[in-house]
Coordinates of C-alpha atoms in Angstrom, one line a residue:
M1 CA 9.0 28.1 -0.2
R2 CA 6.9 25.7 1.9
T3 CA 3.7 26.9 3.5
Q4 CA 1.4 25.2 5.9
A5 CA -2.0 26.7 4.9
L6 CA -3.4 23.7 3.1
T7 CA -7.0 22.7 3.3
S8 CA -7.9 19.1 4.2
I9 CA -10.9 17.2 5.7
A10 CA -10.6 14.6 8.5
V11 CA -7.3 12.9 9.3
G12 CA -6.3 10.4 6.6
A13 CA -8.9 11.6 4.1
V14 CA -8.1 13.2 0.7
L15 CA -7.3 16.8 0.4
V16 CA -10.0 19.1 -0.9
T17 CA -7.4 21.2 -2.6
L18 CA -3.6 21.5 -2.5
A19 CA -3.7 24.8 -4.2
S20 CA -5.6 26.6 -1.4
A21 CA -2.4 28.5 -0.6
G22 CA 0.5 29.5 -2.9
C23 CA 4.1 30.5 -2.7
T24 CA 4.8 34.1 -2.1
A25 CA 6.7 36.1 -4.8
S26 CA 10.4 35.6 -4.7
A27 CA 13.0 38.4 -4.7
T28 CA 13.4 37.9 -8.5
G29 CA 9.7 38.0 -9.4
P30 CA 6.3 36.6 -8.9
A31 CA 5.7 32.8 -8.6
V32 CA 3.2 32.8 -11.4
Q33 CA 3.4 34.8 -14.7
V34 CA 1.6 34.7 -18.0
D35 CA 3.3 35.0 -21.4
G36 CA 0.7 34.7 -24.2
S37 CA -0.8 31.3 -23.9
T38 CA 1.9 30.1 -21.5
V39 CA 1.5 30.1 -17.8
K40 CA 5.0 30.1 -16.1
V41 CA 5.1 28.7 -12.5
Q42 CA 8.2 28.8 -10.3
I43 CA 8.9 25.3 -8.9
E44 CA 11.8 23.8 -7.0
G45 CA 14.8 23.9 -9.3
G46 CA 13.4 26.0 -12.1
E47 CA 10.2 26.7 -13.9
A48 CA 7.1 24.8 -15.2
R49 CA 5.5 26.1 -18.3
I50 CA 1.8 25.3 -19.0
D51 CA 0.3 25.6 -22.4
V52 CA -3.3 26.6 -21.6
N53 CA -4.4 25.4 -25.1
D54 CA -3.9 21.7 -24.2
L55 CA -2.4 21.5 -20.6
R56 CA 1.0 20.4 -21.9
V57 CA 3.6 21.1 -19.1
D58 CA 7.3 21.6 -19.7
G59 CA 10.1 22.0 -17.3
D60 CA 13.6 20.4 -17.0
V61 CA 11.7 17.4 -18.1
E62 CA 8.3 17.3 -19.9
L63 CA 6.0 16.8 -17.0
S64 CA 3.0 16.1 -19.2
A65 CA 2.2 15.9 -22.9
A66 CA -1.0 17.4 -24.1
A67 CA -4.2 16.2 -22.5
A68 CA -5.7 13.2 -24.2
T69 CA -9.1 14.8 -23.9
D70 CA -10.1 17.6 -26.3
L71 CA -10.6 20.5 -23.8
G72 CA -11.8 23.1 -26.3
A73 CA -10.6 26.7 -26.5
P74 CA -9.4 28.2 -23.3
G75 CA -10.8 31.3 -21.7
K76 CA -8.7 34.3 -20.7
V77 CA -6.0 33.7 -18.1
S78 CA -6.1 35.8 -15.0
V79 CA -3.3 36.1 -12.5
G80 CA -3.7 37.1 -8.8
N81 CA -2.7 36.0 -5.4
N82 CA 0.3 34.1 -6.9
S83 CA -2.0 31.8 -8.9
A84 CA -3.3 31.6 -12.5
R85 CA -6.9 30.8 -13.4
W86 CA -8.6 30.0 -16.6
S87 CA -11.4 27.9 -17.9
Y88 CA -12.5 25.6 -20.8
P89 CA -16.1 26.8 -21.4
D90 CA -16.9 24.0 -23.8
R91 CA -16.1 21.5 -21.1
G92 CA -17.4 23.4 -18.1
L93 CA -13.9 23.1 -16.5
D94 CA -12.2 25.7 -14.3
V95 CA -8.5 25.5 -13.8
R96 CA -6.2 26.9 -11.1
A97 CA -2.4 26.6 -11.2
V98 CA -0.2 27.6 -8.3
S99 CA 3.4 27.1 -7.0
H100 CA 3.2 25.4 -3.7
A101 CA 6.0 23.8 -1.6
G102 CA 8.2 23.6 -4.7
R103 CA 5.6 21.8 -6.8
L104 CA 3.3 22.8 -9.6
V105 CA -0.3 22.2 -8.3
I106 CA -3.2 22.2 -10.7
D107 CA -6.8 22.0 -9.6
L108 CA -9.5 21.1 -12.2
T109 CA -13.1 21.6 -11.1
S110 CA -16.0 20.5 -13.3
S111 CA -19.6 21.8 -13.3
R112 CA -20.8 18.7 -15.0
D113 CA -20.2 14.9 -14.9
Q114 CA -17.5 14.0 -17.3
S115 CA -14.0 12.5 -17.6
V116 CA -10.7 14.2 -18.4
A117 CA -7.5 12.3 -19.4
W118 CA -4.5 14.2 -18.0
P119 CA -1.6 14.2 -17.2
V120 CA 0.0 12.2 -19.9
T121 CA 3.6 11.0 -19.5
G122 CA 6.0 13.3 -21.1
A123 CA 8.8 12.4 -23.5
G124 CA 12.2 11.2 -22.3
A125 CA 11.1 8.9 -19.5
R126 CA 13.3 5.8 -19.0
D127 CA 11.8 4.2 -15.9
L128 CA 8.3 4.1 -14.5
Q129 CA 7.8 4.1 -10.7
L130 CA 4.5 2.6 -9.5
P131 CA 3.4 1.9 -5.9
Q132 CA 1.9 -1.5 -6.7
G133 CA 2.3 -3.2 -3.4
E134 CA 5.7 -2.2 -2.0
G135 CA 6.8 -0.7 -5.3
L136 CA 8.1 -1.3 -8.8
S137 CA 10.5 0.6 -11.1
I138 CA 10.1 -0.6 -14.6
P139 CA 12.2 0.4 -17.7
V140 CA 9.7 1.9 -20.1
D141 CA 11.2 -0.2 -22.9
D142 CA 11.1 -3.5 -21.0
A143 CA 9.7 -6.2 -23.2
F144 CA 8.1 -8.1 -20.4
W145 CA 6.0 -5.2 -19.1
N146 CA 5.1 -3.9 -22.6
N147 CA 3.5 -7.3 -23.3
P148 CA -0.3 -6.7 -23.1
D149 CA -0.7 -10.3 -21.8
I150 CA 1.1 -9.3 -18.6
G151 CA -1.7 -7.0 -17.6
L152 CA 0.0 -3.6 -17.0
V153 CA -0.7 -2.4 -20.6
G154 CA -4.3 -1.9 -21.5
E155 CA -6.8 -2.0 -18.6
G156 CA -6.9 1.1 -16.4
Q157 CA -6.0 0.7 -12.7
R158 CA -7.9 2.7 -10.1
L159 CA -5.4 4.9 -8.3
Q160 CA -7.1 4.0 -5.0
D161 CA -6.1 0.4 -5.6
L162 CA -2.4 1.3 -5.5
T163 CA -1.0 1.5 -2.0
M164 CA -0.3 5.2 -2.4
P165 CA -1.8 7.8 -4.7
F166 CA 1.2 8.7 -6.8
W167 CA 3.5 7.5 -9.6
G168 CA 6.6 8.8 -11.2
F169 CA 9.2 8.6 -14.0
S170 CA 13.0 8.9 -14.1
A171 CA 15.3 9.8 -17.0
G172 CA 18.8 9.7 -15.7
T173 CA 19.6 12.6 -13.4
V174 CA 16.1 14.1 -13.8
G175 CA 12.6 12.7 -13.2
A176 CA 9.0 13.5 -12.6
S177 CA 6.6 13.0 -9.7
Y178 CA 2.8 13.0 -9.8
L179 CA 0.9 13.2 -6.6
V180 CA -2.9 12.9 -6.7
P181 CA -4.5 13.3 -3.3
T182 CA -7.9 13.2 -5.0
D183 CA -7.4 9.5 -5.8
L184 CA -11.0 8.5 -5.6
G185 CA -12.4 8.7 -9.2
T186 CA -9.0 8.6 -10.8
A187 CA -7.6 5.8 -12.9
L188 CA -4.1 5.2 -14.4
T189 CA -3.8 3.5 -17.8
F190 CA -0.6 2.4 -19.5
T191 CA -0.2 2.0 -23.2
S192 CA 2.7 0.6 -25.2
E193 CA 3.7 3.0 -28.0
E194 CA 6.5 1.7 -30.2
G195 CA 7.6 -0.6 -27.4
R196 CA 7.7 2.1 -24.7
L197 CA 5.3 2.5 -21.7
R198 CA 3.3 5.6 -21.4
S199 CA 0.8 6.5 -18.7
T200 CA -2.4 8.6 -18.8
A201 CA -4.4 9.5 -15.7
T202 CA -8.2 9.8 -16.2
H203 CA -10.4 11.5 -13.6
E204 CA -14.2 10.9 -13.5
F205 CA -15.9 14.1 -12.3
S206 CA -19.2 13.5 -10.5
Q207 CA -21.2 15.9 -8.4
E208 CA -23.1 13.1 -6.7
K209 CA -20.0 11.1 -5.8
G210 CA -18.1 14.2 -4.6
T211 CA -15.3 13.9 -7.2
D212 CA -16.0 17.2 -8.9
T213 CA -12.5 18.5 -8.1
Y214 CA -9.3 16.9 -9.4
T215 CA -5.9 17.9 -7.9
V216 CA -2.5 16.9 -9.3
A217 CA 0.8 18.1 -7.9
L218 CA 3.7 17.8 -10.4
S219 CA 7.4 18.0 -9.4
V220 CA 10.7 17.7 -11.2
T221 CA 12.9 15.2 -9.2
D222 CA 16.5 14.1 -9.2
G223 CA 15.7 10.9 -11.1
S224 CA 16.1 8.6 -8.1
P225 CA 13.8 5.6 -8.3
V226 CA 12.4 6.5 -4.9
A227 CA 12.1 10.3 -5.6
P228 CA 8.3 10.2 -6.1
A229 CA 7.9 8.4 -2.7
L230 CA 10.1 11.0 -1.0
D231 CA 8.0 13.7 -2.6
Y232 CA 4.8 12.1 -1.4
R233 CA 6.2 11.6 2.1
S234 CA 7.1 15.3 2.2
L235 CA 3.5 16.1 1.3
L236 CA 2.1 13.9 4.1
E237 CA 4.4 15.6 6.6
E238 CA 3.4 19.0 5.3
Q239 CA -0.3 18.0 5.9
G240 CA 0.2 16.4 9.3
G241 CA -1.0 13.2 7.6
L242 CA 1.9 11.0 8.8
R243 CA 1.5 9.3 12.2
T244 CA 4.7 7.5 13.4
L245 CA 5.2 4.2 15.2
Q246 CA 6.8 6.2 18.0
E247 CA 3.5 8.1 18.4
K248 CA 1.5 4.9 18.3
I249 CA 3.8 3.2 20.9
A250 CA 3.4 6.2 23.2
E251 CA -0.4 5.8 23.0
N252 CA -0.3 1.9 23.2
P253 CA 3.0 0.5 24.5
D254 CA 2.0 -3.0 23.2
T255 CA 2.7 -1.6 19.7
A256 CA 6.4 -1.8 20.5
K257 CA 6.1 -5.6 20.5
L258 CA 5.8 -5.4 16.7
L259 CA 9.4 -4.3 16.4
G260 CA 11.6 -7.3 15.5
A261 CA 8.6 -9.6 15.2
F262 CA 7.9 -12.0 12.4
H263 CA 4.2 -12.6 11.6
A264 CA 2.4 -15.9 11.4
Y265 CA -1.1 -17.3 11.2
L266 CA -1.6 -20.4 13.4
W267 CA -3.7 -23.4 12.3
G268 CA -4.8 -26.5 14.1
D269 CA -2.2 -27.9 16.4
A270 CA -0.2 -24.7 16.3
R271 CA -2.8 -22.8 18.4
T272 CA -1.8 -24.7 21.5
P273 CA 0.3 -23.6 24.5
E274 CA 2.8 -26.3 23.6
A275 CA 3.3 -25.1 20.1
I276 CA 3.8 -21.5 21.2
R277 CA 6.3 -22.7 23.9
Q278 CA 8.2 -24.5 21.1
L279 CA 8.5 -21.2 19.2
H280 CA 9.9 -19.6 22.2
D281 CA 12.3 -22.4 22.9
L282 CA 13.7 -22.2 19.4
G283 CA 15.0 -18.7 20.4
I284 CA 12.3 -16.7 18.7
T285 CA 12.0 -13.5 20.8
K286 CA 9.3 -11.6 19.0
M287 CA 6.2 -12.8 17.1
W288 CA 2.8 -11.5 15.9
L289 CA 0.5 -14.5 16.0
G290 CA -2.9 -14.5 14.3
Y291 CA -5.7 -17.0 13.8
D292 CA -8.5 -17.3 11.3
S293 CA -12.1 -16.9 12.0
D294 CA -13.3 -20.5 12.4
D295 CA -14.8 -22.8 15.1
H296 CA -11.5 -23.2 17.0
P297 CA -10.2 -19.8 18.2
M298 CA -7.2 -19.7 20.5
T299 CA -8.0 -20.5 24.1
R300 CA -7.2 -18.2 26.9
E301 CA -4.4 -20.5 28.1
A302 CA -2.8 -20.4 24.6
V303 CA -3.2 -16.6 24.4
E304 CA -1.7 -16.1 27.8
T305 CA 1.3 -18.3 26.9
A306 CA 1.9 -16.1 23.9
T307 CA 1.5 -12.8 25.8
N308 CA 3.7 -14.0 28.7
Y309 CA 6.5 -14.4 26.1
G310 CA 5.9 -10.9 24.9
F311 CA 4.2 -11.9 21.7
L312 CA 1.3 -10.2 20.1
V313 CA -1.7 -12.4 19.4
G314 CA -5.0 -11.6 17.8
P315 CA -8.0 -12.8 15.8
Y316 CA -8.9 -12.2 12.2
D317 CA -12.2 -10.3 11.7
T318 CA -14.0 -8.4 9.0
F319 CA -16.7 -5.8 9.0
A320 CA -17.2 -6.1 5.3
N321 CA -19.2 -9.3 4.8
A322 CA -22.6 -10.6 6.0
Q323 CA -24.4 -13.8 5.0
D324 CA -28.0 -14.8 5.3
P325 CA -28.5 -16.3 8.8
S326 CA -31.3 -18.5 7.5
G327 CA -28.8 -20.3 5.3
E328 CA -25.4 -21.8 5.8
V329 CA -22.9 -19.1 7.1
D330 CA -19.5 -20.4 6.1
N331 CA -17.5 -18.5 8.8
P332 CA -18.2 -16.8 12.1
S333 CA -17.0 -13.4 10.8
S334 CA -20.0 -13.3 8.3
S335 CA -22.5 -13.9 11.1
W336 CA -24.3 -10.9 12.5
P337 CA -27.2 -10.1 14.8
E338 CA -30.7 -9.9 13.5
G339 CA -31.3 -6.9 11.2
I340 CA -27.8 -6.6 9.7
W341 CA -28.7 -9.0 6.9
P342 CA -30.0 -7.7 4.6
G343 CA -30.7 -4.3 6.1
A344 CA -27.1 -3.2 6.3
C345 CA -26.0 -4.5 2.9
I346 CA -24.6 -2.0 0.3
I347 CA -27.0 -1.3 -2.5
D348 CA -25.5 -0.5 -5.9
E349 CA -26.5 2.1 -8.5
K350 CA -28.9 -0.3 -10.1
G351 CA -30.7 -1.0 -6.8
D352 CA -29.1 -4.5 -6.4
M353 CA -27.3 -5.8 -3.3
E354 CA -23.5 -5.7 -3.6
G355 CA -22.3 -9.3 -3.6
G356 CA -19.8 -10.1 -0.8
F357 CA -16.5 -12.1 -0.7
S358 CA -16.4 -14.4 -3.7
G359 CA -20.1 -13.7 -4.3
R360 CA -21.1 -15.0 -0.9
G361 CA -23.5 -12.8 1.1
C362 CA -23.1 -9.1 0.7
Y363 CA -20.7 -6.3 1.4
L364 CA -21.7 -4.4 4.5
S365 CA -22.2 -0.6 4.5
S366 CA -19.8 1.1 6.9
E367 CA -22.4 3.9 7.1
A368 CA -25.1 1.4 8.4
L369 CA -22.7 0.0 11.0
A370 CA -21.6 3.4 12.1
A371 CA -25.2 4.1 13.2
D372 CA -24.7 1.5 16.0
P373 CA -21.2 1.9 17.6
K374 CA -22.1 -0.5 20.4
L375 CA -22.5 -3.3 17.8
V376 CA -18.9 -3.0 16.7
A377 CA -17.6 -2.6 20.2
S378 CA -19.5 -5.7 21.5
R379 CA -18.2 -7.7 18.6
V380 CA -14.6 -6.8 19.2
A381 CA -14.9 -7.3 23.0
A382 CA -16.3 -10.8 22.4
K383 CA -13.4 -11.8 20.1
V384 CA -10.7 -10.6 22.5
G385 CA -12.3 -12.1 25.6
N386 CA -9.5 -14.7 25.6
G387 CA -7.0 -12.0 26.4
A388 CA -5.8 -11.2 22.8
N389 CA -3.8 -7.9 22.6
S390 CA -4.0 -7.4 18.8
Y391 CA -6.6 -7.4 16.1
F392 CA -6.6 -7.9 12.3
V393 CA -9.5 -6.3 10.3
D394 CA -9.7 -7.6 6.7
V395 CA -10.1 -5.1 3.9
D396 CA -10.9 -2.1 6.1
A397 CA -7.7 -0.2 5.0
T398 CA -7.7 -1.4 1.3
G399 CA -8.5 0.7 -1.7
E400 CA -11.9 -1.0 -2.3
V401 CA -14.5 1.4 -1.0
F402 CA -18.1 1.8 -2.1
D403 CA -20.9 4.2 -3.1
D404 CA -24.0 3.0 -1.3
Y405 CA -27.3 4.0 -2.8
S406 CA -29.5 2.6 -0.1
A407 CA -32.1 5.2 1.1
D408 CA -31.4 4.1 4.7
H409 CA -27.6 4.6 4.6
R410 CA -26.6 6.6 1.6
M411 CA -22.8 6.8 1.3
T412 CA -20.1 8.0 -1.0
Q413 CA -16.7 6.3 -1.4
S414 CA -15.1 9.2 0.5
K415 CA -17.6 8.7 3.4
D416 CA -16.9 5.0 3.4
R417 CA -13.2 5.6 3.7
Q418 CA -13.8 8.1 6.6
N419 CA -16.1 5.6 8.3
R420 CA -13.5 3.0 8.2
I421 CA -10.9 5.3 9.6
D422 CA -13.2 6.2 12.5
R423 CA -13.9 2.5 13.1
M424 CA -10.3 1.4 13.0
K425 CA -9.3 4.3 15.3
V426 CA -11.7 3.1 18.0
I427 CA -10.5 -0.5 17.7
G428 CA -6.8 0.5 17.8
E429 CA -7.2 2.5 21.0
D430 CA -6.7 -0.6 23.1
L431 CA -5.4 -3.2 20.6
V432 CA -2.5 -3.3 18.2
L433 CA -4.4 -3.1 15.0
G434 CA -3.6 -4.3 11.5
S435 CA -5.5 -4.5 8.2
E436 CA -5.1 -5.9 4.7
T437 CA -2.9 -4.0 2.2
A438 CA -3.3 -0.7 4.1
G439 CA -3.3 2.3 1.8
S440 CA -1.3 5.3 2.9
W441 CA -4.6 7.1 3.8
A442 CA -5.0 4.7 6.8
N443 CA -1.5 5.1 8.3
S444 CA -2.9 7.1 11.2
V445 CA -5.0 4.2 12.5
V446 CA -3.2 0.9 11.7
A447 CA 0.1 -0.3 13.1
F448 CA 0.7 -3.2 10.7
S449 CA -0.4 -4.2 7.2
H450 CA -0.6 -7.6 5.7
G451 CA -0.2 -7.6 1.9
S452 CA 1.2 -4.1 1.2
S453 CA 4.6 -5.6 0.5
T454 CA 3.3 -7.7 -2.4
P455 CA 3.0 -6.2 -6.0
V456 CA 0.1 -8.5 -7.0
M457 CA -0.5 -9.3 -10.6
N458 CA -4.0 -10.2 -11.8
S459 CA -2.8 -13.7 -12.9
L460 CA -2.2 -14.6 -9.2
W461 CA -6.0 -14.8 -8.7
K462 CA -6.2 -17.3 -11.5
A463 CA -3.4 -19.4 -10.0
E464 CA -5.1 -19.4 -6.6
R465 CA -8.3 -20.6 -8.1
D466 CA -6.6 -23.7 -9.5
K467 CA -7.2 -25.8 -6.3
A468 CA -5.6 -28.9 -7.8
N469 CA -2.3 -27.1 -8.0
W470 CA -2.6 -24.4 -5.3
G471 CA -4.5 -26.4 -2.7
A472 CA -8.0 -26.4 -1.4
Y473 CA -9.3 -24.5 1.6
W474 CA -9.5 -27.4 4.0
G475 CA -7.3 -29.6 6.1
K476 CA -7.2 -30.8 9.7
N477 CA -4.2 -28.7 10.6
G478 CA -4.6 -25.9 8.1
P479 CA -5.8 -25.5 4.6
A480 CA -3.6 -26.8 1.8
F481 CA -4.3 -23.4 0.2
F482 CA -1.8 -22.0 2.7
F483 CA 0.5 -24.9 3.3
K484 CA 0.9 -26.8 0.0
P485 CA 4.2 -25.6 -1.6
V486 CA 3.8 -24.3 -5.2
E487 CA 6.0 -23.1 -7.9
L488 CA 4.9 -19.8 -9.5
S489 CA 4.6 -19.4 -13.2
S490 CA 7.6 -17.6 -14.8
E491 CA 5.2 -14.6 -15.3
L492 CA 4.4 -14.3 -11.7
K493 CA 8.0 -14.9 -10.6
T494 CA 9.1 -12.0 -12.8
G495 CA 6.3 -9.6 -12.1
M496 CA 6.1 -10.1 -8.4
F497 CA 9.5 -11.1 -7.1
D498 CA 12.3 -10.3 -9.6
P499 CA 14.4 -7.9 -7.5
K500 CA 15.5 -5.8 -10.6
Y501 CA 12.0 -4.4 -10.8
R502 CA 11.4 -4.0 -7.0
V503 CA 11.9 -0.7 -5.2
P504 CA 10.9 0.3 -1.7
L505 CA 8.3 3.0 -2.4
Y506 CA 6.0 2.0 0.5
E507 CA 8.9 1.8 3.0
T508 CA 10.3 5.2 1.8
V509 CA 7.0 6.8 2.8
L510 CA 5.8 4.7 5.7
H511 CA 8.6 2.6 7.2
D512 CA 8.4 4.6 10.5
S513 CA 4.6 4.5 10.5
V514 CA 3.3 1.0 9.4
I515 CA 4.8 -2.4 9.7
S516 CA 4.3 -4.1 6.3
T517 CA 4.4 -7.7 5.2
D518 CA 3.5 -9.9 2.2
R519 CA 0.0 -11.2 1.7
W520 CA -1.1 -13.8 4.2
E521 CA -2.1 -16.4 1.6
L522 CA 1.5 -16.0 0.3
P523 CA 3.4 -17.0 3.4
F524 CA 7.1 -17.5 3.3
N525 CA 6.8 -21.2 3.4
K526 CA 4.3 -21.4 0.5
L527 CA 6.8 -20.5 -2.3
P528 CA 10.0 -22.4 -1.7
D529 CA 11.7 -21.2 -4.9
E530 CA 11.3 -17.6 -4.0
Q531 CA 12.5 -17.8 -0.4
T532 CA 16.0 -16.4 -0.9
N533 CA 14.8 -13.4 -2.8
R534 CA 11.9 -12.8 -0.4
A535 CA 14.1 -13.1 2.6
L536 CA 16.7 -10.6 1.1
L537 CA 13.9 -8.2 0.2
A538 CA 12.5 -8.3 3.7
M539 CA 15.9 -7.7 5.4
L540 CA 16.8 -5.0 2.8
Y541 CA 13.5 -3.2 3.5
N542 CA 13.6 -3.9 7.2
T543 CA 10.2 -5.6 7.1
P544 CA 9.0 -8.9 8.7
L545 CA 8.5 -12.2 7.0
N546 CA 5.0 -13.7 7.2
Y547 CA 4.3 -17.4 7.8
T548 CA 1.5 -19.9 8.2
L549 CA 2.3 -22.4 10.9
N550 CA 1.1 -25.8 12.3
A551 CA 3.0 -28.2 14.4
Q552 CA 4.7 -29.8 11.4
T553 CA 5.9 -26.5 9.9
I554 CA 7.2 -25.3 13.3
A555 CA 9.3 -28.4 13.5
E556 CA 10.5 -28.0 9.9
E557 CA 10.8 -24.3 9.5
G558 CA 11.4 -23.2 13.1
P559 CA 15.2 -23.3 13.4
R560 CA 15.7 -21.3 10.1
M561 CA 12.9 -18.9 11.1
A562 CA 14.6 -18.3 14.5
T563 CA 18.0 -17.5 12.8
M564 CA 16.4 -15.0 10.4
Q565 CA 14.2 -13.5 13.2
K566 CA 17.3 -12.9 15.3
F567 CA 19.0 -11.0 12.4
F568 CA 15.8 -9.1 11.7
A569 CA 15.4 -8.1 15.4
T570 CA 18.9 -6.5 15.2
L571 CA 17.8 -4.4 12.2
Q572 CA 14.6 -3.4 13.9
E573 CA 16.5 -2.5 17.1
A574 CA 18.7 -0.1 15.1
A575 CA 16.0 1.4 12.9
G576 CA 12.6 -0.1 13.3
T577 CA 11.0 3.3 14.1
E578 CA 13.3 5.3 11.8
P579 CA 12.4 6.5 8.3
M580 CA 14.0 4.9 5.2
T581 CA 16.0 7.9 3.7
D582 CA 17.6 6.4 0.6
F583 CA 17.8 3.5 -1.8
H584 CA 20.4 2.8 -4.5
W585 CA 21.3 0.1 -7.0
L586 CA 25.0 -0.6 -6.6
S587 CA 25.4 -2.7 -9.7
D588 CA 24.5 -2.1 -13.3
D589 CA 22.3 -5.2 -13.4
R590 CA 20.4 -3.8 -10.3
M591 CA 21.1 -7.1 -8.5
V592 CA 23.0 -5.4 -5.6
Q593 CA 20.9 -2.9 -3.7
R594 CA 21.2 -0.7 -0.6
T595 CA 18.8 0.9 1.7
T596 CA 19.6 3.7 4.2
F597 CA 17.7 4.5 7.4
R598 CA 17.9 7.9 9.1
E599 CA 20.8 9.1 7.0
G600 CA 23.1 6.3 7.9
K601 CA 21.9 5.0 11.3
L602 CA 21.5 1.6 9.5
L603 CA 22.7 0.6 6.0
V604 CA 21.5 -2.7 4.5
T605 CA 23.1 -4.2 1.4
A606 CA 21.6 -7.2 -0.4
N607 CA 23.2 -9.2 -3.2
F608 CA 20.5 -10.9 -5.3
G609 CA 23.1 -11.8 -7.9
D610 CA 25.0 -15.0 -8.7
S611 CA 28.5 -13.8 -7.7
A612 CA 30.1 -12.0 -4.8
F613 CA 30.1 -8.2 -4.7
H614 CA 32.8 -6.2 -3.1
D615 CA 31.9 -3.0 -1.4
P616 CA 34.8 -0.8 0.1
G617 CA 32.8 0.0 3.2
V618 CA 31.3 -3.5 3.8
G619 CA 33.7 -6.0 2.2
D620 CA 32.6 -9.0 0.2
I621 CA 28.9 -9.8 0.1
G622 CA 28.3 -13.3 -1.2
P623 CA 25.5 -14.2 -3.6
G624 CA 22.2 -14.6 -1.8
C625 CA 23.4 -12.7 1.2
V626 CA 22.5 -9.5 3.0
S627 CA 24.8 -7.3 5.1
A628 CA 23.8 -4.8 7.8
S629 CA 26.0 -1.9 8.9
I630 CA 25.1 -0.4 12.3
G631 CA 27.8 2.1 13.2
S632 CA 31.0 0.2 13.0
T633 CA 29.4 -3.2 13.4
I634 CA 28.7 -5.3 10.3
T635 CA 26.6 -8.5 10.4
T636 CA 25.7 -10.8 7.5
L637 CA 22.9 -13.2 6.8
C638 CA 22.8 -15.8 4.0
P639 CA 19.2 -17.1 4.2

């Protein structure tokens, strides 16, 4: 039974507790019962059994093995108001378990600063689902991902750095979903045990940082690779935490110009009216055009040319970085009025200034900037004085948030996140707003996200630092960093773009809320060997390609880009504002995949394999091709 009485703080922020309301007793008995040291909780499809001695949770699948932290002897279990409560006195931990909306929800509250490692992946898992970028589904015995050199095994990953705060496992026709709305302070670590991946979540309880409550919602699923995402989307809908593109379009009609649009950053001679007319003359009907923060922003004439064609156009900006004005400021976005440097810089726990982008300058405190709303408003107004109708704010919607120990602008990570939501909400009232790798918590305030489609591996940063191979950050008509074609290592090819590991978790949750693309320093034209797979993934997920353009690349890439944009616009017209409702592998090798939007309004089938695939409803789909079914109409693209 689903209820609505859940407690939350401001829109987009984490929930204080999911277990603030429980399921009422069913006709066959209460939702929560105690049998010795076992707490039995009714959940969708059956019963979850919690061993209070060690927090092991059993159901149709083992939802968690015993906690990896010694909890000590449990206190007496009490049952009331359809919930169970007990404590671990040696740890200063209080526990509440409740059945809510078909899930087992457990709250852990600590009276002291400490860490607790739980839940731990149960036995029987076959595949791991992880919202790294768009999403991955990894066989737990896969040799590539079990290799510690790849980076998944070993080091813990902050849950807030994933695009969404959940993970899951599947085991054939059954699986498990783990939703953690209290993602701040929680890390997810993977170990390889006898060649099989196993996950453990660890929460850091801190009174000062406001992470003294840890909430986990556990569900038994049908084993679909997107089941955890469907579960999380359901939670957002229950909470009123999902804001759709249709709602955003109603408030700002310019947002509709994102539908069907490819995205591109313009450099040098591509920022001219002539270059923009060339895009239009190629037959490109929809585009989002951005430009970097440098000494040559787009002119009013160039912007008007773009907007007259119905394009969106906007500047890059960031509110996260400031540099010393008495020295050399390397980009206009890091230049601020007097008093911001160093007065608004974040101060870390040791009393030192938090170093900024690549160690340059400092990270700015959102709490300090919030004290002067006119400062942000005037900055935005100045940047869109050329008539721009869109805006891109770097890092505001990412997982990287800060505790600020400055006496003048003390701030927790939770407050930093809320400040950013408030700031983006104001900017997005009149402009079509985007940010970098937008976390699901920011879906109410951004319309598009650059980077959330990319499952980044740590070795990517090492590759990008190799300027001799990757390209330096300079060039008359755009930095070689963006334009020089490169071949990825086999490790990066496999970990980031091998379709057999990719699943649309982000789109399952947010397709009808946020337009998502790959990272802007990984434009479509940067990685020639990956273009077919990337194009197929984009069409399969109904998400735009992202380019960097100058006059030369417009001439070289333009005709192919126009062909693909025309096909993409057809998909967006059919289901650009609809939810993705299903995903399936159609072949045993996972090389043929299908997505469904709004229960069949649009079906997209992509063949990543080397031979043709026959589908009774679609016909033959050639290797490297994608087929779209809209009603009785079937169209195909072989990019």
